[in-house]
């Protein structure tokens, strides 16, 4: 991607920064009025700033603050009108973010608030961006979250595909689900499969109409790579995702039989043709054109790419979690998946809640879900599973 400056009529075009792999952003790297970017960074990987002019006083202030907070990214939020005060945020893979104020004359810093004061960054897990080649040669990025204090080999792993799918990506920044799972002892893998954001429009479009095919193969290729690197115990891999991630959690095992020891679908889409008949995406013109573009409108292809039509291939423990008032992935999606598993005589577990929409929000329901998720994973790939196989 390129970061470009030009006049309003398109004249005087100047490339400020470019990156062959990633989009480039100037997010959090702007001077006081008249606003100008003083630096850029790639969207992928660990954020590394390239300064437009390293001698610029604002760039130098950013460098000085960055040295004060090693391992974190310093993002300039806003200046007071006269530029004498600057609000900035410090965040990292282990820190959801702390917002501070600096007096640009005296350089006195005061802490305003932490986004999640109950999180102790020193106890959180490292997130490490890696790159690997998919089976067709396309270079992909994944984010690995390593369980703290465990050797980096033969780990149980949870593949955590993101929702979206188009234009969304997993980044180095703090991730609640990844930290929860790493805290329970799992290596977590998040693959930015084709269709993900952060790498330009062509990469987003490369996932169109390939939800159940190439997108799933990118996820599977990520697991194969991690196993090949000896990071993962190939007998202890599960997949868990929400929304489109829930779809992937049930679709990927149909394309790689035996790879996953369990699957958790949370607020998932399981029947692609149903997206045209139920839920809020089809309710708008933009939603309908998105479906045509991203999913396609060939009923046979959509059926092939639907977990509801592939239930006979799902030979693994399954947990389905859904809010009964979900409008994005309607409860009918859950019911269709359940009916398909019943028809194929496959066992599964469920957790459903009335009054919940696309992802639980009531604290007691959120707690119940994560408790159930942790127990389910432990039974299938965690210490609980290891103890079971070791027993005489």
CSV table of C-alpha atoms in Angstrom, one decimal:
chain,number,residue,atom,x,y,z
A,1,UNK,CA,0.0,0.0,0.0
A,2,UNK,CA,1.0,3.7,-0.5
A,3,UNK,CA,0.4,6.7,1.7
A,4,UNK,CA,0.0,9.6,-0.6
A,5,UNK,CA,-0.3,13.4,-0.4
A,6,UNK,CA,-1.8,15.4,-3.2
A,7,UNK,CA,-3.7,18.5,-4.0
A,8,UNK,CA,-7.5,18.5,-4.0
A,9,UNK,CA,-7.5,18.4,-7.8
A,10,UNK,CA,-5.1,15.4,-7.7
A,11,UNK,CA,-2.0,17.5,-8.7
A,12,UNK,CA,1.4,17.5,-6.9
A,13,UNK,CA,1.1,13.8,-6.0
A,14,UNK,CA,3.8,12.7,-3.5
A,15,UNK,CA,4.2,9.2,-2.0
A,16,UNK,CA,5.0,9.7,1.7
A,17,UNK,CA,5.4,6.0,2.5
A,18,UNK,CA,4.9,2.6,0.8
A,19,UNK,CA,4.9,-1.0,1.8
A,20,UNK,CA,4.8,-4.1,-0.5
A,21,UNK,CA,2.9,-6.3,2.0
A,22,UNK,CA,0.7,-4.0,4.0
A,23,UNK,CA,-1.6,-0.9,3.9
A,24,UNK,CA,0.1,2.1,5.5
A,25,UNK,CA,-1.6,4.4,8.0
A,26,UNK,CA,-0.8,7.6,9.8
A,27,UNK,CA,-3.3,6.8,12.6
A,28,UNK,CA,-2.3,8.5,15.9
A,29,UNK,CA,0.6,10.3,14.1
A,30,UNK,CA,-0.7,13.8,13.4
A,31,UNK,CA,0.6,17.3,14.3
A,32,UNK,CA,-1.5,20.0,15.9
A,33,UNK,CA,-3.5,22.2,13.5
A,34,UNK,CA,-3.1,22.6,10.6
A,35,UNK,CA,-3.1,18.8,10.9
A,36,UNK,CA,-0.3,17.0,9.1
A,37,UNK,CA,0.9,13.5,9.4
A,38,UNK,CA,4.4,13.5,11.0
A,39,UNK,CA,4.8,9.7,10.6
A,40,UNK,CA,3.4,6.5,9.2
A,41,UNK,CA,3.3,2.8,10.0
A,42,UNK,CA,2.3,-0.4,8.3
A,43,UNK,CA,-1.2,-1.7,9.4
A,44,UNK,CA,0.2,-5.3,9.7
A,45,UNK,CA,2.9,-6.5,12.0
A,46,UNK,CA,4.2,-4.7,15.1
A,47,UNK,CA,3.7,-1.0,14.6
A,48,UNK,CA,7.0,0.6,13.6
A,49,UNK,CA,6.9,4.3,12.8
A,50,UNK,CA,8.7,5.9,9.9
A,51,UNK,CA,9.0,9.7,10.5
A,52,UNK,CA,8.3,12.0,7.6
A,53,UNK,CA,10.9,14.4,8.9
A,54,UNK,CA,12.8,13.1,12.0
A,55,UNK,CA,13.9,16.7,12.9
A,56,UNK,CA,10.3,17.9,13.2
A,57,UNK,CA,9.6,18.9,16.9
A,58,UNK,CA,6.4,16.9,17.0
A,59,UNK,CA,8.2,13.8,15.6
A,60,UNK,CA,10.9,14.3,18.2
A,61,UNK,CA,8.3,14.5,21.0
A,62,UNK,CA,6.8,11.2,19.7
A,63,UNK,CA,10.2,9.6,19.7
A,64,UNK,CA,10.9,10.7,23.2
A,65,UNK,CA,7.6,9.4,24.5
A,66,UNK,CA,8.1,6.1,22.6
A,67,UNK,CA,11.4,5.6,24.4
A,68,UNK,CA,9.6,6.2,27.7
A,69,UNK,CA,7.1,3.4,26.9
A,70,UNK,CA,9.2,0.6,25.3
A,71,UNK,CA,7.2,-2.2,23.7
A,72,UNK,CA,4.2,0.0,23.4
A,73,UNK,CA,2.8,2.2,20.6
A,74,UNK,CA,2.3,5.9,21.4
A,75,UNK,CA,-0.8,7.3,19.6
A,76,UNK,CA,-1.4,11.0,19.6
A,77,UNK,CA,-5.2,11.5,20.3
A,78,UNK,CA,-5.7,15.3,20.3
A,79,UNK,CA,-4.2,18.7,21.1
A,80,UNK,CA,-5.7,21.6,22.9
A,81,UNK,CA,-6.5,24.5,20.6
A,82,UNK,CA,-3.3,26.4,21.3
A,83,UNK,CA,-1.2,23.2,21.1
A,84,UNK,CA,0.0,23.5,24.7
A,85,UNK,CA,-1.5,20.2,25.8
A,86,UNK,CA,-1.5,16.9,24.1
A,87,UNK,CA,-3.7,13.9,24.9
A,88,UNK,CA,-2.0,10.6,23.9
A,89,UNK,CA,-2.6,6.9,24.4
A,90,UNK,CA,-0.1,4.1,25.1
A,91,UNK,CA,-1.2,0.6,24.0
A,92,UNK,CA,0.4,-2.7,23.1
A,93,UNK,CA,-0.3,-6.4,22.6
A,94,UNK,CA,-0.5,-6.7,26.4
A,95,UNK,CA,-2.1,-3.4,27.4
A,96,UNK,CA,-5.6,-2.4,26.2
A,97,UNK,CA,-4.5,1.2,26.5
A,98,UNK,CA,-3.8,4.1,29.0
A,99,UNK,CA,-4.7,7.7,28.1
A,100,UNK,CA,-2.4,10.4,29.3
A,101,UNK,CA,-1.9,14.2,29.0
A,102,UNK,CA,1.4,16.0,28.4
A,103,UNK,CA,2.1,19.7,28.8
A,104,UNK,CA,4.1,20.4,25.6
A,105,UNK,CA,6.0,23.3,27.3
A,106,UNK,CA,7.1,21.6,30.6
A,107,UNK,CA,6.8,18.0,29.4
A,108,UNK,CA,4.9,17.1,32.6
A,109,UNK,CA,2.9,13.9,32.0
A,110,UNK,CA,-0.3,13.0,33.9
A,111,UNK,CA,-2.3,9.8,33.6
A,112,UNK,CA,-6.0,10.4,32.8
A,113,UNK,CA,-7.4,6.8,32.8
A,114,UNK,CA,-6.8,3.2,31.8
A,115,UNK,CA,-9.2,1.6,29.3
A,116,UNK,CA,-9.3,-1.6,31.4
A,117,UNK,CA,-7.7,-0.8,34.8
A,118,UNK,CA,-8.3,-4.3,36.0
A,119,UNK,CA,-5.8,-5.7,33.4
A,120,UNK,CA,-2.2,-6.1,34.6
A,121,UNK,CA,-0.1,-5.9,31.3
A,122,UNK,CA,2.8,-7.7,33.0
A,123,UNK,CA,0.6,-10.8,33.4
A,124,UNK,CA,-0.7,-10.8,29.8
A,125,UNK,CA,0.6,-12.9,26.9
A,126,UNK,CA,2.8,-11.8,24.0
A,127,UNK,CA,1.2,-11.5,20.6
A,128,UNK,CA,3.6,-12.2,17.8
A,129,UNK,CA,2.9,-11.5,14.1
A,130,UNK,CA,4.2,-14.2,11.8
A,131,UNK,CA,4.1,-14.7,8.0
A,132,UNK,CA,3.7,-18.0,6.2
A,133,UNK,CA,2.9,-19.2,2.7
A,134,UNK,CA,-0.5,-20.7,1.9
A,135,UNK,CA,-0.6,-23.9,-0.2
A,136,UNK,CA,-1.0,-21.8,-3.4
A,137,UNK,CA,2.0,-19.6,-2.6
A,138,UNK,CA,0.1,-16.5,-1.3
A,139,UNK,CA,2.0,-15.0,1.7
A,140,UNK,CA,-0.3,-14.5,4.7
A,141,UNK,CA,0.0,-13.0,8.1
A,142,UNK,CA,-1.1,-14.6,11.3
A,143,UNK,CA,-1.0,-13.4,14.9
A,144,UNK,CA,0.2,-16.0,17.5
A,145,UNK,CA,-0.5,-15.4,21.2
A,146,UNK,CA,1.8,-17.5,23.3
A,147,UNK,CA,0.7,-18.8,26.7
A,148,UNK,CA,3.0,-17.2,29.4
A,149,UNK,CA,5.6,-19.4,31.0
A,150,UNK,CA,5.2,-22.4,28.7
A,151,UNK,CA,7.9,-23.7,26.3
A,152,UNK,CA,7.2,-22.7,22.7
A,153,UNK,CA,6.8,-26.3,21.4
A,154,UNK,CA,4.0,-28.9,21.2
A,155,UNK,CA,1.4,-26.6,22.6
A,156,UNK,CA,-2.3,-27.2,22.5
A,157,UNK,CA,-3.7,-24.6,20.1
A,158,UNK,CA,-7.0,-22.8,19.4
A,159,UNK,CA,-7.5,-21.5,15.9
A,160,UNK,CA,-9.5,-18.2,16.3
A,161,UNK,CA,-10.8,-17.0,13.0
A,162,UNK,CA,-12.1,-13.4,13.0
A,163,UNK,CA,-15.6,-12.3,12.0
A,164,UNK,CA,-16.4,-10.0,9.1
A,165,UNK,CA,-15.0,-11.4,7.0
A,166,UNK,CA,-14.2,-8.7,4.5
A,167,UNK,CA,-12.1,-5.8,5.5
A,168,UNK,CA,-11.7,-7.0,9.1
A,169,UNK,CA,-8.3,-8.1,10.4
A,170,UNK,CA,-6.6,-9.3,13.5
A,171,UNK,CA,-3.7,-7.1,14.6
A,172,UNK,CA,-0.9,-7.0,17.2
A,173,UNK,CA,-3.2,-4.9,19.5
A,174,UNK,CA,-4.6,-6.4,22.7
A,175,UNK,CA,-7.3,-9.0,22.0
A,176,UNK,CA,-9.7,-10.2,24.8
A,177,UNK,CA,-10.4,-13.7,23.4
A,178,UNK,CA,-6.8,-14.4,22.6
A,179,UNK,CA,-5.7,-13.3,26.0
A,180,UNK,CA,-8.4,-15.4,27.7
A,181,UNK,CA,-7.4,-18.5,25.8
A,182,UNK,CA,-3.6,-17.9,26.3
A,183,UNK,CA,-4.2,-17.5,30.0
A,184,UNK,CA,-5.8,-21.0,30.0
A,185,UNK,CA,-2.6,-22.4,28.5
A,186,UNK,CA,-3.4,-22.4,24.8
A,187,UNK,CA,-1.4,-21.1,21.9
A,188,UNK,CA,-3.8,-19.0,19.9
A,189,UNK,CA,-3.6,-18.5,16.1
A,190,UNK,CA,-5.4,-15.8,14.2
A,191,UNK,CA,-5.0,-15.9,10.5
A,192,UNK,CA,-5.6,-12.9,8.3
A,193,UNK,CA,-7.1,-15.1,5.5
A,194,UNK,CA,-8.0,-13.8,2.0
A,195,UNK,CA,-10.8,-11.2,2.4
A,196,UNK,CA,-9.2,-9.7,5.5
A,197,UNK,CA,-8.4,-6.0,5.7
A,198,UNK,CA,-5.0,-4.3,6.1
A,199,UNK,CA,-3.6,-5.4,2.7
A,200,UNK,CA,-5.5,-3.5,0.1
A,201,UNK,CA,-8.7,-4.0,-2.0
A,202,UNK,CA,-7.4,-6.8,-4.2
A,203,UNK,CA,-6.7,-8.9,-1.0
A,204,UNK,CA,-10.2,-8.2,0.3
A,205,UNK,CA,-11.7,-9.1,-3.1
A,206,UNK,CA,-9.7,-12.3,-3.2
A,207,UNK,CA,-12.0,-13.7,-0.5
A,208,UNK,CA,-15.2,-12.9,-2.4
A,209,UNK,CA,-17.4,-16.0,-3.1
A,210,UNK,CA,-14.7,-18.2,-1.5
A,211,UNK,CA,-16.0,-18.2,2.0
A,212,UNK,CA,-16.2,-22.0,2.2
A,213,UNK,CA,-13.2,-22.8,0.0
A,214,UNK,CA,-10.0,-20.7,-0.2
A,215,UNK,CA,-10.8,-18.7,3.0
A,216,UNK,CA,-11.0,-22.0,4.9
A,217,UNK,CA,-7.9,-23.4,3.2
A,218,UNK,CA,-6.0,-20.3,4.3
A,219,UNK,CA,-7.0,-21.1,7.9
A,220,UNK,CA,-6.1,-24.7,7.5
A,221,UNK,CA,-2.7,-23.8,5.9
A,222,UNK,CA,-2.0,-21.7,9.0
A,223,UNK,CA,-2.5,-24.7,11.3
A,224,UNK,CA,-0.3,-26.9,9.1
A,225,UNK,CA,2.4,-24.2,9.2
A,226,UNK,CA,2.3,-24.0,13.0
A,227,UNK,CA,2.5,-27.8,13.3
A,228,UNK,CA,5.4,-27.8,10.8
A,229,UNK,CA,7.2,-25.2,13.0
A,230,UNK,CA,6.8,-27.7,15.9
A,231,UNK,CA,4.9,-25.0,17.9
A,232,UNK,CA,1.8,-27.2,18.1
A,233,UNK,CA,0.8,-30.6,19.3
A,234,UNK,CA,-1.1,-31.8,16.1
A,235,UNK,CA,-3.3,-34.0,18.3
A,236,UNK,CA,-4.5,-31.0,20.3
A,237,UNK,CA,-6.0,-28.3,18.0
A,238,UNK,CA,-9.5,-26.8,18.3
A,239,UNK,CA,-11.2,-24.0,16.4
A,240,UNK,CA,-13.4,-21.3,18.0
A,241,UNK,CA,-14.9,-18.3,16.3
A,242,UNK,CA,-17.8,-15.8,16.4
A,243,UNK,CA,-20.1,-14.6,13.6
A,244,UNK,CA,-18.2,-15.4,10.4
A,245,UNK,CA,-15.6,-17.0,12.7
A,246,UNK,CA,-18.4,-19.3,13.9
A,247,UNK,CA,-19.1,-20.2,10.3
A,248,UNK,CA,-15.4,-21.0,9.8
A,249,UNK,CA,-15.3,-23.0,13.1
A,250,UNK,CA,-17.8,-25.4,11.5
A,251,UNK,CA,-16.7,-25.2,7.9
A,252,UNK,CA,-12.9,-25.7,8.3
A,253,UNK,CA,-13.3,-29.2,9.9
A,254,UNK,CA,-15.3,-30.3,6.9
A,255,UNK,CA,-12.3,-29.4,4.6
A,256,UNK,CA,-9.6,-30.9,6.9
A,257,UNK,CA,-11.1,-34.0,8.5
A,258,UNK,CA,-9.2,-35.0,11.7
A,259,UNK,CA,-7.3,-31.8,12.1
A,260,UNK,CA,-9.5,-30.3,14.8
A,261,UNK,CA,-10.4,-32.1,18.0
A,262,UNK,CA,-13.3,-29.8,18.7
A,263,UNK,CA,-15.2,-26.8,17.3
A,264,UNK,CA,-17.1,-23.9,18.9
A,265,UNK,CA,-19.5,-21.7,16.9
A,266,UNK,CA,-20.6,-18.5,18.6
A,267,UNK,CA,-23.4,-16.5,16.9
A,268,UNK,CA,-22.4,-18.1,13.7
A,269,UNK,CA,-23.8,-18.2,10.2
A,270,UNK,CA,-24.3,-21.8,9.1
A,271,UNK,CA,-26.6,-21.7,6.1
A,272,UNK,CA,-25.5,-19.2,3.4
A,273,UNK,CA,-28.7,-19.3,1.4
A,274,UNK,CA,-30.6,-18.2,4.5
A,275,UNK,CA,-28.7,-14.9,4.5
A,276,UNK,CA,-31.0,-14.0,1.6
A,277,UNK,CA,-34.2,-14.8,3.5
A,278,UNK,CA,-33.6,-14.0,7.2
A,279,UNK,CA,-31.7,-11.4,9.3
A,280,UNK,CA,-30.9,-7.7,8.9
A,281,UNK,CA,-28.2,-7.9,6.1
A,282,UNK,CA,-30.8,-8.5,3.4
A,283,UNK,CA,-33.0,-5.7,4.7
A,284,UNK,CA,-31.0,-2.9,2.9
A,285,UNK,CA,-29.9,-2.4,-0.7
A,286,UNK,CA,-26.3,-2.2,0.3
A,287,UNK,CA,-26.7,-5.4,2.3
A,288,UNK,CA,-28.2,-7.3,-0.7
A,289,UNK,CA,-25.5,-6.1,-3.0
A,290,UNK,CA,-22.9,-7.1,-0.4
A,291,UNK,CA,-24.4,-10.6,-0.4
A,292,UNK,CA,-24.3,-10.8,-4.2
A,293,UNK,CA,-20.7,-9.7,-4.2
A,294,UNK,CA,-19.2,-11.5,-1.2
A,295,UNK,CA,-21.3,-14.7,-1.1
A,296,UNK,CA,-22.6,-15.0,-4.6
A,297,UNK,CA,-26.1,-16.0,-5.7
A,298,UNK,CA,-25.6,-19.5,-7.0
A,299,UNK,CA,-27.8,-21.7,-4.7
A,300,UNK,CA,-25.7,-24.9,-5.4
A,301,UNK,CA,-22.4,-23.2,-4.6
A,302,UNK,CA,-23.9,-21.6,-1.5
A,303,UNK,CA,-25.2,-24.9,-0.3
A,304,UNK,CA,-21.8,-26.6,-0.8
A,305,UNK,CA,-20.2,-23.8,1.3
A,306,UNK,CA,-22.8,-24.2,4.2
A,307,UNK,CA,-22.0,-26.2,7.3
A,308,UNK,CA,-25.7,-27.2,7.4
A,309,UNK,CA,-25.1,-29.2,4.2
A,310,UNK,CA,-21.8,-30.7,5.4
A,311,UNK,CA,-23.0,-32.0,8.8
A,312,UNK,CA,-22.2,-35.6,7.9
A,313,UNK,CA,-18.5,-34.7,7.8
A,314,UNK,CA,-18.5,-33.2,11.3
A,315,UNK,CA,-17.0,-36.0,13.4
A,316,UNK,CA,-15.8,-33.9,16.4
A,317,UNK,CA,-17.2,-32.5,19.6
A,318,UNK,CA,-19.2,-29.3,18.8
A,319,UNK,CA,-20.4,-26.5,21.0
A,320,UNK,CA,-23.0,-24.1,19.5
A,321,UNK,CA,-23.7,-20.8,21.3
A,322,UNK,CA,-26.3,-18.3,20.2
A,323,UNK,CA,-28.4,-15.4,21.4
A,324,UNK,CA,-32.1,-16.0,20.7
A,325,UNK,CA,-32.7,-12.3,19.6
A,326,UNK,CA,-29.7,-12.1,17.2
A,327,UNK,CA,-30.6,-10.1,14.1
A,328,UNK,CA,-27.3,-10.3,12.2
A,329,UNK,CA,-27.0,-14.1,12.4
A,330,UNK,CA,-30.6,-15.0,13.3
A,331,UNK,CA,-31.5,-17.7,15.7
A,332,UNK,CA,-32.8,-19.6,12.7
A,333,UNK,CA,-29.2,-20.2,11.7
A,334,UNK,CA,-28.6,-22.0,15.0
A,335,UNK,CA,-31.7,-24.0,14.6
A,336,UNK,CA,-30.8,-25.0,11.1
A,337,UNK,CA,-27.3,-26.2,12.2
A,338,UNK,CA,-28.9,-28.1,15.1
A,339,UNK,CA,-31.4,-29.8,12.8
A,340,UNK,CA,-28.6,-30.7,10.4
A,341,UNK,CA,-26.5,-32.3,13.2
A,342,UNK,CA,-29.5,-34.2,14.4
A,343,UNK,CA,-30.3,-35.5,11.0
A,344,UNK,CA,-26.7,-36.7,10.6
A,345,UNK,CA,-26.8,-38.2,14.2
A,346,UNK,CA,-24.0,-36.1,15.4
A,347,UNK,CA,-23.6,-35.2,19.1
A,348,UNK,CA,-23.2,-31.6,20.1
A,349,UNK,CA,-23.6,-29.2,23.1
A,350,UNK,CA,-25.5,-25.9,23.1
A,351,UNK,CA,-25.8,-22.7,25.1
A,352,UNK,CA,-28.6,-20.3,24.1
A,353,UNK,CA,-29.9,-17.2,25.9
A,354,UNK,CA,-33.1,-15.2,25.5
A,355,UNK,CA,-32.7,-11.4,25.3
A,356,UNK,CA,-29.2,-11.7,23.8
A,357,UNK,CA,-28.4,-10.5,20.3
A,358,UNK,CA,-25.2,-10.9,18.2
A,359,UNK,CA,-22.8,-11.8,21.1
A,360,UNK,CA,-23.8,-11.9,24.7
A,361,UNK,CA,-23.7,-8.7,26.8
A,362,UNK,CA,-25.3,-9.6,30.1
A,363,UNK,CA,-22.4,-10.2,32.5
A,364,UNK,CA,-23.8,-13.4,33.9
A,365,UNK,CA,-24.3,-14.8,30.4
A,366,UNK,CA,-20.8,-13.7,29.3
A,367,UNK,CA,-19.4,-15.4,32.4
A,368,UNK,CA,-21.4,-18.6,31.8
A,369,UNK,CA,-20.3,-18.7,28.2
A,370,UNK,CA,-16.5,-18.3,28.9
A,371,UNK,CA,-16.7,-20.8,31.8
A,372,UNK,CA,-18.4,-23.3,29.5
A,373,UNK,CA,-15.9,-22.6,26.6
A,374,UNK,CA,-12.9,-23.1,29.0
A,375,UNK,CA,-14.3,-26.4,30.3
A,376,UNK,CA,-15.1,-27.6,26.7
A,377,UNK,CA,-11.6,-26.9,25.4
A,378,UNK,CA,-10.0,-28.4,28.5
A,379,UNK,CA,-11.9,-31.6,28.1
A,380,UNK,CA,-10.9,-31.9,24.4
A,381,UNK,CA,-7.4,-30.5,24.1
A,382,UNK,CA,-6.4,-29.1,27.5
A,383,UNK,CA,-4.8,-30.6,30.6
A,384,UNK,CA,-8.1,-32.4,31.1
A,385,UNK,CA,-7.7,-34.2,27.8
A,386,UNK,CA,-4.1,-34.9,28.4
A,387,UNK,CA,-4.9,-36.5,31.8
A,388,UNK,CA,-7.6,-38.6,30.2
A,389,UNK,CA,-5.3,-40.1,27.6
A,390,UNK,CA,-2.5,-40.7,30.3
A,391,UNK,CA,-4.9,-42.5,32.6
A,392,UNK,CA,-4.4,-46.4,32.5
